[in-house]
PDB file of C-alpha atoms and ligand atoms in Angstrom:
ATOM      1  CA  MET A   1      45.554 -81.792  14.952  1.00  0.00           C
ATOM      2  CA  SER A   2      43.218 -79.806  12.699  1.00  0.00           C
ATOM      3  CA  LEU A   3      41.463 -76.519  13.349  1.00  0.00           C
ATOM      4  CA  LEU A   4      38.688 -74.526  11.724  1.00  0.00           C
ATOM      5  CA  LEU A   5      37.818 -70.939  12.690  1.00  0.00           C
ATOM      6  CA  SER A   6      35.199 -68.633  11.191  1.00  0.00           C
ATOM      7  CA  THR A   7      33.581 -65.290  11.931  1.00  0.00           C
ATOM      8  CA  TRP A   8      30.011 -64.869  13.222  1.00  0.00           C
ATOM      9  CA  SER A   9      27.622 -67.562  14.350  1.00  0.00           C
ATOM     10  CA  PHE A  10      25.858 -67.657  10.954  1.00  0.00           C
ATOM     11  CA  SER A  11      28.866 -69.683   9.811  1.00  0.00           C
ATOM     12  CA  ARG A  12      28.172 -72.382  12.436  1.00  0.00           C
ATOM     13  CA  PRO A  13      25.908 -74.839  10.505  1.00  0.00           C
ATOM     14  CA  GLU A  14      28.528 -76.271   8.123  1.00  0.00           C
ATOM     15  CA  HIS A  15      31.370 -76.509  10.639  1.00  0.00           C
ATOM     16  CA  GLU A  16      31.134 -80.232  11.334  1.00  0.00           C
ATOM     17  CA  SER A  17      30.943 -81.229   7.674  1.00  0.00           C
ATOM     18  CA  ALA A  18      33.776 -78.842   6.794  1.00  0.00           C
ATOM     19  CA  PHE A  19      35.885 -80.208   9.644  1.00  0.00           C
ATOM     20  CA  ALA A  20      35.319 -83.742   8.365  1.00  0.00           C
ATOM     21  CA  SER A  21      37.046 -82.684   5.136  1.00  0.00           C
ATOM     22  CA  LEU A  22      40.054 -81.382   7.094  1.00  0.00           C
ATOM     23  CA  ALA A  23      41.550 -84.775   7.883  1.00  0.00           C
ATOM     24  CA  PRO A  24      45.353 -85.102   7.759  1.00  0.00           C
ATOM     25  CA  GLY A  25      46.497 -84.924   4.155  1.00  0.00           C
ATOM     26  CA  ALA A  26      43.466 -82.954   2.968  1.00  0.00           C
ATOM     27  CA  ASP A  27      43.669 -79.486   1.453  1.00  0.00           C
ATOM     28  CA  PRO A  28      42.720 -76.967   4.176  1.00  0.00           C
ATOM     29  CA  LEU A  29      41.404 -74.586   1.533  1.00  0.00           C
ATOM     30  CA  ASP A  30      38.653 -77.088   0.653  1.00  0.00           C
ATOM     31  CA  ALA A  31      37.376 -77.025   4.236  1.00  0.00           C
ATOM     32  CA  ALA A  32      37.434 -73.226   4.368  1.00  0.00           C
ATOM     33  CA  MET A  33      35.627 -73.034   1.013  1.00  0.00           C
ATOM     34  CA  HIS A  34      32.939 -75.407   2.243  1.00  0.00           C
ATOM     35  CA  ILE A  35      31.864 -72.897   4.885  1.00  0.00           C
ATOM     36  CA  ALA A  36      32.219 -69.857   2.620  1.00  0.00           C
ATOM     37  CA  ASN A  37      30.143 -71.486  -0.134  1.00  0.00           C
ATOM     38  CA  ALA A  38      27.330 -72.376   2.277  1.00  0.00           C
ATOM     39  CA  VAL A  39      27.122 -68.867   3.739  1.00  0.00           C
ATOM     40  CA  GLU A  40      27.166 -67.291   0.270  1.00  0.00           C
ATOM     41  CA  ALA A  41      24.193 -69.438  -0.756  1.00  0.00           C
ATOM     42  CA  ASP A  42      22.133 -68.633   2.364  1.00  0.00           C
ATOM     43  CA  PRO A  43      19.588 -65.879   1.584  1.00  0.00           C
ATOM     44  CA  ASP A  44      19.138 -65.193   5.307  1.00  0.00           C
ATOM     45  CA  VAL A  45      22.693 -63.900   5.678  1.00  0.00           C
ATOM     46  CA  ASP A  46      22.430 -60.250   4.675  1.00  0.00           C
ATOM     47  CA  SER A  47      26.128 -59.450   4.392  1.00  0.00           C
ATOM     48  CA  VAL A  48      27.514 -62.202   2.151  1.00  0.00           C
ATOM     49  CA  GLY A  49      26.614 -63.637  -1.262  1.00  0.00           C
ATOM     50  CA  TYR A  50      22.951 -64.101  -2.182  1.00  0.00           C
ATOM     51  CA  GLY A  51      20.942 -62.257   0.459  1.00  0.00           C
ATOM     52  CA  GLY A  52      23.543 -59.511   0.823  1.00  0.00           C
ATOM     53  CA  LEU A  53      22.271 -55.944   1.052  1.00  0.00           C
ATOM     54  CA  PRO A  54      22.878 -53.760  -2.017  1.00  0.00           C
ATOM     55  CA  ASP A  55      24.572 -50.413  -2.603  1.00  0.00           C
ATOM     56  CA  ALA A  56      22.865 -47.025  -2.499  1.00  0.00           C
ATOM     57  CA  ASN A  57      21.471 -47.559  -6.021  1.00  0.00           C
ATOM     58  CA  GLY A  58      20.090 -51.013  -5.232  1.00  0.00           C
ATOM     59  CA  GLY A  59      22.882 -52.830  -7.089  1.00  0.00           C
ATOM     60  CA  ILE A  60      24.652 -55.684  -5.364  1.00  0.00           C
ATOM     61  CA  SER A  61      28.333 -56.466  -5.784  1.00  0.00           C
ATOM     62  CA  LEU A  62      30.376 -59.208  -4.141  1.00  0.00           C
ATOM     63  CA  ASP A  63      34.050 -59.356  -3.182  1.00  0.00           C
ATOM     64  CA  ALA A  64      36.180 -62.316  -2.093  1.00  0.00           C
ATOM     65  CA  LEU A  65      39.761 -63.375  -1.451  1.00  0.00           C
ATOM     66  CA  VAL A  66      41.318 -66.815  -0.959  1.00  0.00           C
ATOM     67  CA  MET A  67      44.892 -67.235   0.245  1.00  0.00           C
ATOM     68  CA  ARG A  68      47.447 -69.919   1.043  1.00  0.00           C
ATOM     69  CA  SER A  69      50.639 -67.836   0.976  1.00  0.00           C
ATOM     70  CA  PRO A  70      52.137 -64.625  -0.437  1.00  0.00           C
ATOM     71  CA  ALA A  71      52.702 -66.600  -3.649  1.00  0.00           C
ATOM     72  CA  GLU A  72      49.272 -68.222  -3.804  1.00  0.00           C
ATOM     73  CA  HIS A  73      46.189 -66.048  -3.512  1.00  0.00           C
ATOM     74  CA  GLY A  74      43.341 -64.746  -5.670  1.00  0.00           C
ATOM     75  CA  SER A  75      40.717 -62.016  -5.432  1.00  0.00           C
ATOM     76  CA  ALA A  76      37.493 -61.443  -7.342  1.00  0.00           C
ATOM     77  CA  ILE A  77      36.126 -57.933  -6.839  1.00  0.00           C
ATOM     78  CA  ALA A  78      32.808 -56.249  -7.656  1.00  0.00           C
ATOM     79  CA  LEU A  79      31.090 -59.331  -9.034  1.00  0.00           C
ATOM     80  CA  THR A  80      27.543 -58.524 -10.133  1.00  0.00           C
ATOM     81  CA  LYS A  81      26.556 -61.711 -11.957  1.00  0.00           C
ATOM     82  CA  VAL A  82      27.789 -64.665  -9.919  1.00  0.00           C
ATOM     83  CA  ARG A  83      26.913 -65.562  -6.333  1.00  0.00           C
ATOM     84  CA  GLN A  84      29.901 -67.807  -5.724  1.00  0.00           C
ATOM     85  CA  ALA A  85      32.419 -65.078  -5.016  1.00  0.00           C
ATOM     86  CA  ALA A  86      34.854 -67.279  -3.057  1.00  0.00           C
ATOM     87  CA  ALA A  87      34.884 -69.867  -5.848  1.00  0.00           C
ATOM     88  CA  ALA A  88      35.532 -67.061  -8.353  1.00  0.00           C
ATOM     89  CA  ALA A  89      38.478 -65.877  -6.240  1.00  0.00           C
ATOM     90  CA  ARG A  90      39.856 -69.415  -6.096  1.00  0.00           C
ATOM     91  CA  LEU A  91      39.628 -69.610  -9.892  1.00  0.00           C
ATOM     92  CA  VAL A  92      41.633 -66.385 -10.141  1.00  0.00           C
ATOM     93  CA  MET A  93      44.293 -68.008  -7.955  1.00  0.00           C
ATOM     94  CA  GLU A  94      44.335 -71.355  -9.720  1.00  0.00           C
ATOM     95  CA  LYS A  95      43.470 -70.610 -13.350  1.00  0.00           C
ATOM     96  CA  SER A  96      44.693 -67.110 -14.134  1.00  0.00           C
ATOM     97  CA  PRO A  97      48.184 -65.607 -14.264  1.00  0.00           C
ATOM     98  CA  HIS A  98      46.873 -62.740 -12.075  1.00  0.00           C
ATOM     99  CA  ARG A  99      46.142 -62.142  -8.390  1.00  0.00           C
ATOM    100  CA  ILE A 100      43.143 -59.801  -8.644  1.00  0.00           C
ATOM    101  CA  ILE A 101      40.409 -59.536 -11.277  1.00  0.00           C
ATOM    102  CA  ALA A 102      37.686 -56.904 -10.813  1.00  0.00           C
ATOM    103  CA  GLY A 103      34.420 -55.781 -12.362  1.00  0.00           C
ATOM    104  CA  PRO A 104      32.824 -57.212 -15.511  1.00  0.00           C
ATOM    105  CA  GLY A 105      36.056 -59.053 -16.292  1.00  0.00           C
ATOM    106  CA  ALA A 106      35.782 -60.927 -13.004  1.00  0.00           C
ATOM    107  CA  ASP A 107      32.213 -62.023 -13.814  1.00  0.00           C
ATOM    108  CA  ASP A 108      33.272 -63.082 -17.303  1.00  0.00           C
ATOM    109  CA  PHE A 109      36.283 -64.998 -16.004  1.00  0.00           C
ATOM    110  CA  ALA A 110      34.189 -66.827 -13.410  1.00  0.00           C
ATOM    111  CA  MET A 111      31.481 -67.747 -15.925  1.00  0.00           C
ATOM    112  CA  GLN A 112      34.030 -68.858 -18.526  1.00  0.00           C
ATOM    113  CA  ASN A 113      35.353 -71.223 -15.862  1.00  0.00           C
ATOM    114  CA  GLY A 114      32.017 -72.766 -15.036  1.00  0.00           C
ATOM    115  CA  ILE A 115      30.398 -70.617 -12.340  1.00  0.00           C
ATOM    116  CA  PRO A 116      26.748 -69.976 -13.280  1.00  0.00           C
ATOM    117  CA  GLU A 117      25.262 -66.534 -13.788  1.00  0.00           C
ATOM    118  CA  GLU A 118      22.553 -65.942 -11.155  1.00  0.00           C
ATOM    119  CA  ASP A 119      20.468 -63.129  -9.716  1.00  0.00           C
ATOM    120  CA  LEU A 120      22.316 -61.680  -6.734  1.00  0.00           C
ATOM    121  CA  LEU A 121      19.636 -59.577  -5.072  1.00  0.00           C
ATOM    122  CA  ALA A 122      17.328 -61.626  -2.839  1.00  0.00           C
ATOM    123  CA  PRO A 123      13.714 -60.360  -2.449  1.00  0.00           C
ATOM    124  CA  ALA A 124      14.191 -59.572   1.257  1.00  0.00           C
ATOM    125  CA  ALA A 125      17.335 -57.565   0.513  1.00  0.00           C
ATOM    126  CA  ARG A 126      15.478 -55.591  -2.182  1.00  0.00           C
ATOM    127  CA  GLU A 127      12.669 -54.828   0.279  1.00  0.00           C
ATOM    128  CA  ARG A 128      15.118 -53.555   2.876  1.00  0.00           C
ATOM    129  CA  TRP A 129      16.801 -51.355   0.278  1.00  0.00           C
ATOM    130  CA  GLU A 130      13.402 -49.939  -0.743  1.00  0.00           C
ATOM    131  CA  ALA A 131      12.671 -49.155   2.907  1.00  0.00           C
ATOM    132  CA  TRP A 132      16.082 -47.546   3.312  1.00  0.00           C
ATOM    133  CA  ARG A 133      15.824 -45.268   0.302  1.00  0.00           C
ATOM    134  CA  HIS A 134      12.368 -44.105   1.313  1.00  0.00           C
ATOM    135  CA  ASN A 135      13.548 -43.313   4.815  1.00  0.00           C
ATOM    136  CA  PRO A 136      13.026 -39.535   5.178  1.00  0.00           C
ATOM    137  CA  THR A 137      15.909 -39.265   7.666  1.00  0.00           C
ATOM    138  CA  GLN A 138      18.336 -40.590   5.098  1.00  0.00           C
ATOM    139  CA  GLU A 139      20.603 -37.977   3.554  1.00  0.00           C
ATOM    140  CA  PRO A 140      22.242 -38.858   0.234  1.00  0.00           C
ATOM    141  CA  GLY A 141      25.985 -39.303   0.380  1.00  0.00           C
ATOM    142  CA  LYS A 142      26.157 -40.151   4.057  1.00  0.00           C
ATOM    143  CA  ARG A 143      27.242 -43.521   5.304  1.00  0.00           C
ATOM    144  CA  PRO A 144      24.510 -45.760   6.710  1.00  0.00           C
ATOM    145  CA  TRP A 145      25.196 -45.058  10.345  1.00  0.00           C
ATOM    146  CA  ASP A 146      25.163 -41.308   9.704  1.00  0.00           C
ATOM    147  CA  ALA A 147      21.706 -41.704   8.227  1.00  0.00           C
ATOM    148  CA  GLY A 148      20.252 -43.066  11.429  1.00  0.00           C
ATOM    149  CA  LEU A 149      20.474 -46.655  10.275  1.00  0.00           C
ATOM    150  CA  GLY A 150      23.626 -47.429  12.181  1.00  0.00           C
ATOM    151  CA  ARG A 151      24.835 -50.354  14.208  1.00  0.00           C
ATOM    152  CA  LEU A 152      25.165 -52.341  11.019  1.00  0.00           C
ATOM    153  CA  TYR A 153      28.569 -53.554  12.024  1.00  0.00           C
ATOM    154  CA  ARG A 154      28.179 -53.890  15.757  1.00  0.00           C
ATOM    155  CA  THR A 155      25.753 -56.645  16.373  1.00  0.00           C
ATOM    156  CA  GLU A 156      25.069 -60.210  15.496  1.00  0.00           C
ATOM    157  CA  GLY A 157      21.878 -59.044  13.827  1.00  0.00           C
ATOM    158  CA  GLY A 158      23.429 -56.815  11.201  1.00  0.00           C
ATOM    159  CA  HIS A 159      27.026 -57.029  10.240  1.00  0.00           C
ATOM    160  CA  ASP A 160      29.597 -58.429   8.025  1.00  0.00           C
ATOM    161  CA  THR A 161      31.989 -60.657   6.221  1.00  0.00           C
ATOM    162  CA  VAL A 162      32.428 -64.355   6.678  1.00  0.00           C
ATOM    163  CA  CYS A 163      36.116 -65.104   7.126  1.00  0.00           C
ATOM    164  CA  VAL A 164      37.382 -68.670   7.511  1.00  0.00           C
ATOM    165  CA  LEU A 165      40.803 -69.960   8.567  1.00  0.00           C
ATOM    166  CA  ALA A 166      41.656 -73.659   8.281  1.00  0.00           C
ATOM    167  CA  GLN A 167      44.763 -75.435   9.580  1.00  0.00           C
ATOM    168  CA  ASN A 168      45.940 -79.049   9.390  1.00  0.00           C
ATOM    169  CA  ASN A 169      49.130 -80.979   8.738  1.00  0.00           C
ATOM    170  CA  GLN A 170      49.166 -79.629   5.163  1.00  0.00           C
ATOM    171  CA  GLY A 171      49.321 -76.011   6.336  1.00  0.00           C
ATOM    172  CA  LEU A 172      47.067 -72.970   6.493  1.00  0.00           C
ATOM    173  CA  ALA A 173      44.427 -71.513   4.186  1.00  0.00           C
ATOM    174  CA  GLY A 174      41.916 -68.692   4.404  1.00  0.00           C
ATOM    175  CA  VAL A 175      38.830 -67.300   2.680  1.00  0.00           C
ATOM    176  CA  CYS A 176      37.058 -63.980   3.098  1.00  0.00           C
ATOM    177  CA  THR A 177      33.801 -63.213   1.236  1.00  0.00           C
ATOM    178  CA  THR A 178      31.327 -60.318   1.500  1.00  0.00           C
ATOM    179  CA  SER A 179      28.679 -58.187  -0.159  1.00  0.00           C
ATOM    180  CA  GLY A 180      30.390 -55.221   1.487  1.00  0.00           C
ATOM    181  CA  MET A 181      28.859 -52.356   3.378  1.00  0.00           C
ATOM    182  CA  PRO A 182      25.079 -52.031   3.026  1.00  0.00           C
ATOM    183  CA  TRP A 183      23.982 -48.988   0.980  1.00  0.00           C
ATOM    184  CA  LYS A 184      27.610 -48.320   0.026  1.00  0.00           C
ATOM    185  CA  THR A 185      28.530 -45.814  -2.642  1.00  0.00           C
ATOM    186  CA  PRO A 186      28.396 -47.785  -5.918  1.00  0.00           C
ATOM    187  CA  GLY A 187      31.924 -48.918  -6.748  1.00  0.00           C
ATOM    188  CA  ARG A 188      33.093 -48.961  -3.122  1.00  0.00           C
ATOM    189  CA  VAL A 189      35.437 -51.854  -2.290  1.00  0.00           C
ATOM    190  CA  GLY A 190      36.206 -52.770   1.317  1.00  0.00           C
ATOM    191  CA  ASP A 191      38.993 -54.699   2.974  1.00  0.00           C
ATOM    192  CA  SER A 192      37.792 -58.246   2.341  1.00  0.00           C
ATOM    193  CA  PRO A 193      39.297 -58.890  -1.125  1.00  0.00           C
ATOM    194  CA  ILE A 194      42.528 -56.995  -0.438  1.00  0.00           C
ATOM    195  CA  PRO A 195      45.429 -59.304   0.524  1.00  0.00           C
ATOM    196  CA  GLY A 196      46.910 -58.122   3.818  1.00  0.00           C
ATOM    197  CA  ALA A 197      43.780 -56.147   4.697  1.00  0.00           C
ATOM    198  CA  GLY A 198      40.826 -58.526   5.231  1.00  0.00           C
ATOM    199  CA  LEU A 199      42.961 -61.677   5.130  1.00  0.00           C
ATOM    200  CA  TYR A 200      46.607 -62.668   5.159  1.00  0.00           C
ATOM    201  CA  VAL A 201      48.140 -66.139   5.246  1.00  0.00           C
ATOM    202  CA  HIS A 202      51.811 -66.976   5.582  1.00  0.00           C
ATOM    203  CA  PRO A 203      52.705 -70.672   5.795  1.00  0.00           C
ATOM    204  CA  ARG A 204      55.549 -70.092   8.279  1.00  0.00           C
ATOM    205  CA  TYR A 205      54.195 -67.277  10.456  1.00  0.00           C
ATOM    206  CA  GLY A 206      50.428 -67.746  10.606  1.00  0.00           C
ATOM    207  CA  ALA A 207      47.145 -66.364   9.330  1.00  0.00           C
ATOM    208  CA  ALA A 208      44.797 -63.553  10.328  1.00  0.00           C
ATOM    209  CA  THR A 209      41.457 -62.331   9.054  1.00  0.00           C
ATOM    210  CA  ILE A 210      39.120 -59.480   9.924  1.00  0.00           C
ATOM    211  CA  THR A 211      35.410 -58.676   9.815  1.00  0.00           C
ATOM    212  CA  GLY A 212      33.925 -55.245  10.331  1.00  0.00           C
ATOM    213  CA  THR A 213      34.298 -51.735   8.994  1.00  0.00           C
ATOM    214  CA  GLY A 214      36.626 -52.161   6.047  1.00  0.00           C
ATOM    215  CA  GLU A 215      37.584 -48.504   6.028  1.00  0.00           C
ATOM    216  CA  LEU A 216      39.365 -49.027   9.365  1.00  0.00           C
ATOM    217  CA  VAL A 217      41.240 -52.072   8.093  1.00  0.00           C
ATOM    218  CA  ILE A 218      42.765 -51.111   4.765  1.00  0.00           C
ATOM    219  CA  GLY A 219      45.082 -48.288   5.864  1.00  0.00           C
ATOM    220  CA  ASN A 220      46.662 -50.377   8.599  1.00  0.00           C
ATOM    221  CA  CYS A 221      47.205 -53.407   6.328  1.00  0.00           C
ATOM    222  CA  ALA A 222      45.532 -55.003   9.300  1.00  0.00           C
ATOM    223  CA  SER A 223      45.718 -58.753   8.651  1.00  0.00           C
ATOM    224  CA  PHE A 224      49.292 -58.441   7.457  1.00  0.00           C
ATOM    225  CA  SER A 225      50.090 -56.432  10.575  1.00  0.00           C
ATOM    226  CA  VAL A 226      48.787 -59.226  12.824  1.00  0.00           C
ATOM    227  CA  VAL A 227      50.821 -61.884  11.000  1.00  0.00           C
ATOM    228  CA  GLU A 228      53.877 -59.620  10.996  1.00  0.00           C
ATOM    229  CA  SER A 229      53.587 -59.272  14.790  1.00  0.00           C
ATOM    230  CA  MET A 230      53.456 -63.069  15.038  1.00  0.00           C
ATOM    231  CA  ARG A 231      56.544 -63.288  12.815  1.00  0.00           C
ATOM    232  CA  GLN A 232      58.293 -61.049  15.330  1.00  0.00           C
ATOM    233  CA  GLY A 233      57.357 -63.385  18.163  1.00  0.00           C
ATOM    234  CA  ALA A 234      54.012 -62.151  19.488  1.00  0.00           C
ATOM    235  CA  ASP A 235      51.406 -64.785  20.276  1.00  0.00           C
ATOM    236  CA  PRO A 236      48.101 -64.423  18.352  1.00  0.00           C
ATOM    237  CA  SER A 237      46.353 -62.635  21.229  1.00  0.00           C
ATOM    238  CA  ARG A 238      49.111 -60.052  21.636  1.00  0.00           C
ATOM    239  CA  ALA A 239      49.307 -59.588  17.845  1.00  0.00           C
ATOM    240  CA  ILE A 240      45.560 -58.863  17.668  1.00  0.00           C
ATOM    241  CA  ALA A 241      45.710 -56.491  20.647  1.00  0.00           C
ATOM    242  CA  HIS A 242      48.551 -54.576  19.003  1.00  0.00           C
ATOM    243  CA  LEU A 243      46.509 -54.178  15.801  1.00  0.00           C
ATOM    244  CA  LEU A 244      43.331 -53.045  17.554  1.00  0.00           C
ATOM    245  CA  GLU A 245      45.246 -50.563  19.712  1.00  0.00           C
ATOM    246  CA  LEU A 246      46.912 -49.226  16.567  1.00  0.00           C
ATOM    247  CA  VAL A 247      43.561 -48.744  14.829  1.00  0.00           C
ATOM    248  CA  LEU A 248      42.146 -46.892  17.833  1.00  0.00           C
ATOM    249  CA  ALA A 249      45.228 -44.693  18.120  1.00  0.00           C
ATOM    250  CA  GLU A 250      45.466 -43.770  14.467  1.00  0.00           C
ATOM    251  CA  GLN A 251      41.963 -43.515  13.068  1.00  0.00           C
ATOM    252  CA  PRO A 252      38.689 -41.821  13.967  1.00  0.00           C
ATOM    253  CA  VAL A 253      36.478 -44.663  15.159  1.00  0.00           C
ATOM    254  CA  LYS A 254      32.716 -44.091  15.164  1.00  0.00           C
ATOM    255  CA  GLU A 255      30.584 -45.543  17.897  1.00  0.00           C
ATOM    256  CA  GLU A 256      28.953 -47.853  15.374  1.00  0.00           C
ATOM    257  CA  ASP A 257      32.230 -49.260  14.037  1.00  0.00           C
ATOM    258  CA  GLN A 258      33.222 -52.784  14.869  1.00  0.00           C
ATOM    259  CA  LEU A 259      36.192 -54.999  14.053  1.00  0.00           C
ATOM    260  CA  GLY A 260      36.454 -58.716  14.815  1.00  0.00           C
ATOM    261  CA  VAL A 261      39.805 -60.435  14.298  1.00  0.00           C
ATOM    262  CA  ILE A 262      40.862 -64.078  14.399  1.00  0.00           C
ATOM    263  CA  ALA A 263      44.442 -65.297  14.084  1.00  0.00           C
ATOM    264  CA  VAL A 264      46.170 -68.668  14.142  1.00  0.00           C
ATOM    265  CA  THR A 265      49.763 -69.904  14.139  1.00  0.00           C
ATOM    266  CA  PRO A 266      50.935 -72.672  11.781  1.00  0.00           C
ATOM    267  CA  GLU A 267      50.828 -74.990  14.820  1.00  0.00           C
ATOM    268  CA  GLY A 268      47.150 -74.242  15.463  1.00  0.00           C
ATOM    269  CA  HIS A 269      47.319 -71.837  18.432  1.00  0.00           C
ATOM    270  CA  TRP A 270      44.584 -69.278  17.930  1.00  0.00           C
ATOM    271  CA  ALA A 271      43.097 -66.149  19.458  1.00  0.00           C
ATOM    272  CA  ALA A 272      40.279 -63.725  18.692  1.00  0.00           C
ATOM    273  CA  GLY A 273      39.651 -60.119  19.566  1.00  0.00           C
ATOM    274  CA  SER A 274      37.289 -57.290  18.759  1.00  0.00           C
ATOM    275  CA  LEU A 275      37.027 -53.558  19.048  1.00  0.00           C
ATOM    276  CA  ARG A 276      33.694 -53.766  20.921  1.00  0.00           C
ATOM    277  CA  PRO A 277      31.488 -56.408  22.504  1.00  0.00           C
ATOM    278  CA  GLY A 278      29.120 -58.248  20.152  1.00  0.00           C
ATOM    279  CA  PHE A 279      31.553 -60.132  17.918  1.00  0.00           C
ATOM    280  CA  LYS A 280      31.351 -63.938  17.875  1.00  0.00           C
ATOM    281  CA  TYR A 281      33.337 -66.602  16.111  1.00  0.00           C
ATOM    282  CA  VAL A 282      33.069 -70.340  15.625  1.00  0.00           C
ATOM    283  CA  VAL A 283      35.796 -72.878  16.327  1.00  0.00           C
ATOM    284  CA  THR A 284      36.005 -76.592  15.578  1.00  0.00           C
ATOM    285  CA  ASP A 285      38.879 -78.742  16.796  1.00  0.00           C
ATOM    286  CA  SER A 286      39.268 -82.197  18.317  1.00  0.00           C
ATOM    287  CA  GLU A 287      37.012 -81.098  21.202  1.00  0.00           C
ATOM    288  CA  GLY A 288      34.073 -80.248  18.935  1.00  0.00           C
ATOM    289  CA  THR A 289      32.382 -77.102  17.661  1.00  0.00           C
ATOM    290  CA  ARG A 290      31.416 -74.078  19.722  1.00  0.00           C
ATOM    291  CA  VAL A 291      30.456 -70.434  19.208  1.00  0.00           C
ATOM    292  CA  GLU A 292      32.819 -68.249  21.225  1.00  0.00           C
ATOM    293  CA  VAL A 293      33.122 -64.614  22.255  1.00  0.00           C
ATOM    294  CA  PRO A 294      36.636 -63.197  22.007  1.00  0.00           C
ATOM    295  CA  GLU A 295      38.745 -63.063  25.115  1.00  0.00           C
ATOM    296  CA  LEU A 296      40.045 -59.665  24.054  1.00  0.00           C
ATOM    297  CA  VAL A 297      37.641 -56.702  23.685  1.00  0.00           C
ATOM    298  CA  ILE A 298      39.349 -53.314  23.492  1.00  0.00           C
ATOM    299  CA  ILE A 299      36.468 -50.907  24.177  1.00  0.00           C
ATOM    300  CA  ASP A 300      34.673 -51.607  27.428  1.00  0.00           C
ATOM    301  CA  GLU A 301      30.924 -51.110  26.933  1.00  0.00           C
ATOM    302  CA  PRO A 302      27.723 -53.157  27.312  1.00  0.00           C
ATOM    303  CA  VAL A 303      27.065 -56.039  24.931  1.00  0.00           C
ATOM    304  CA  PRO A 304      24.466 -54.966  22.304  1.00  0.00           C
ATOM    305  CA  GLU A 305      21.034 -56.354  23.129  1.00  0.00           C
ATOM    306  CA  THR A 306      20.639 -57.965  19.723  1.00  0.00           C
ATOM    307  CA  ALA A 307      23.908 -59.929  19.939  1.00  0.00           C
ATOM    308  CA  SER A 308      23.116 -63.635  19.926  1.00  0.00           C
TER     309      SER A 308
HETATM  310  N1  LIG B 401      34.564 -55.887   5.950  1.00  0.00           N
HETATM  311  C1  LIG B 401      33.785 -55.852   4.804  1.00  0.00           C
HETATM  312  C2  LIG B 401      33.694 -54.555   4.179  1.00  0.00           C
HETATM  313  O1  LIG B 401      33.968 -53.534   4.815  1.00  0.00           O
HETATM  314  O2  LIG B 401      33.317 -54.506   3.019  1.00  0.00           O
END
């Protein structure tokens, strides 16, 4: 039995071809990378790779993490010259003695290992940044939702990270890749490239990954927390519920904030949950591919109109 899970319906198109590469004996990380690479290259996805929205100064930076286990993971942070952030993170894992490389050194390392230098800011993303900075209601220093441009994380139309979990008879692997929060303070890093925050994979206990407002994720070591609950015997659904309840209890959550979580055991039992309605994920298994809404939604409110 093999299984492929990913966040948001924009990750749907490559699911069948990625699943085909997840046959018994294959490396599950290759299948997860297949989806991450395709989303990063798609200029219509405004939260990942080329096409991602820039920071407050109009500069774009990409973050990614790949993980197989506590001993095998790599992060590339604040890339400004290469689009293939997930591939850069995999190179950190496979070709460096380190676990995290950030900034100009991460670009240099990726390019020295064969990833091409490319322009990161797509024309449509530049236009949206121009519109944002000329918005008279925008106050410098405030986060996007405070500036009247909110709901960036709540809906299918404007959100977040692609996270992929793959499982087969070889084990588990995960990838998380993002351009981060739109109009972020230059230098801001979210949860996605931080092991245990945006993604955590343990070969014996399971894997979890998270999309949404990174600021709510980091302090709770959220992905690690989900896997730790599974280690203690919780099923994936209960582990996700515990995490989301913890976030709500311990942090100020704005009405625009969203979190979407997916988790899987080493045997391929999975669950998904979100803070609010609007989150979708994609699953492929022996029964085919479908876009799903999570069975667990913590805050009871209407589904956003733009969710698709
Ligand atoms: N979850 C992506 C970010 O906050 O950057």
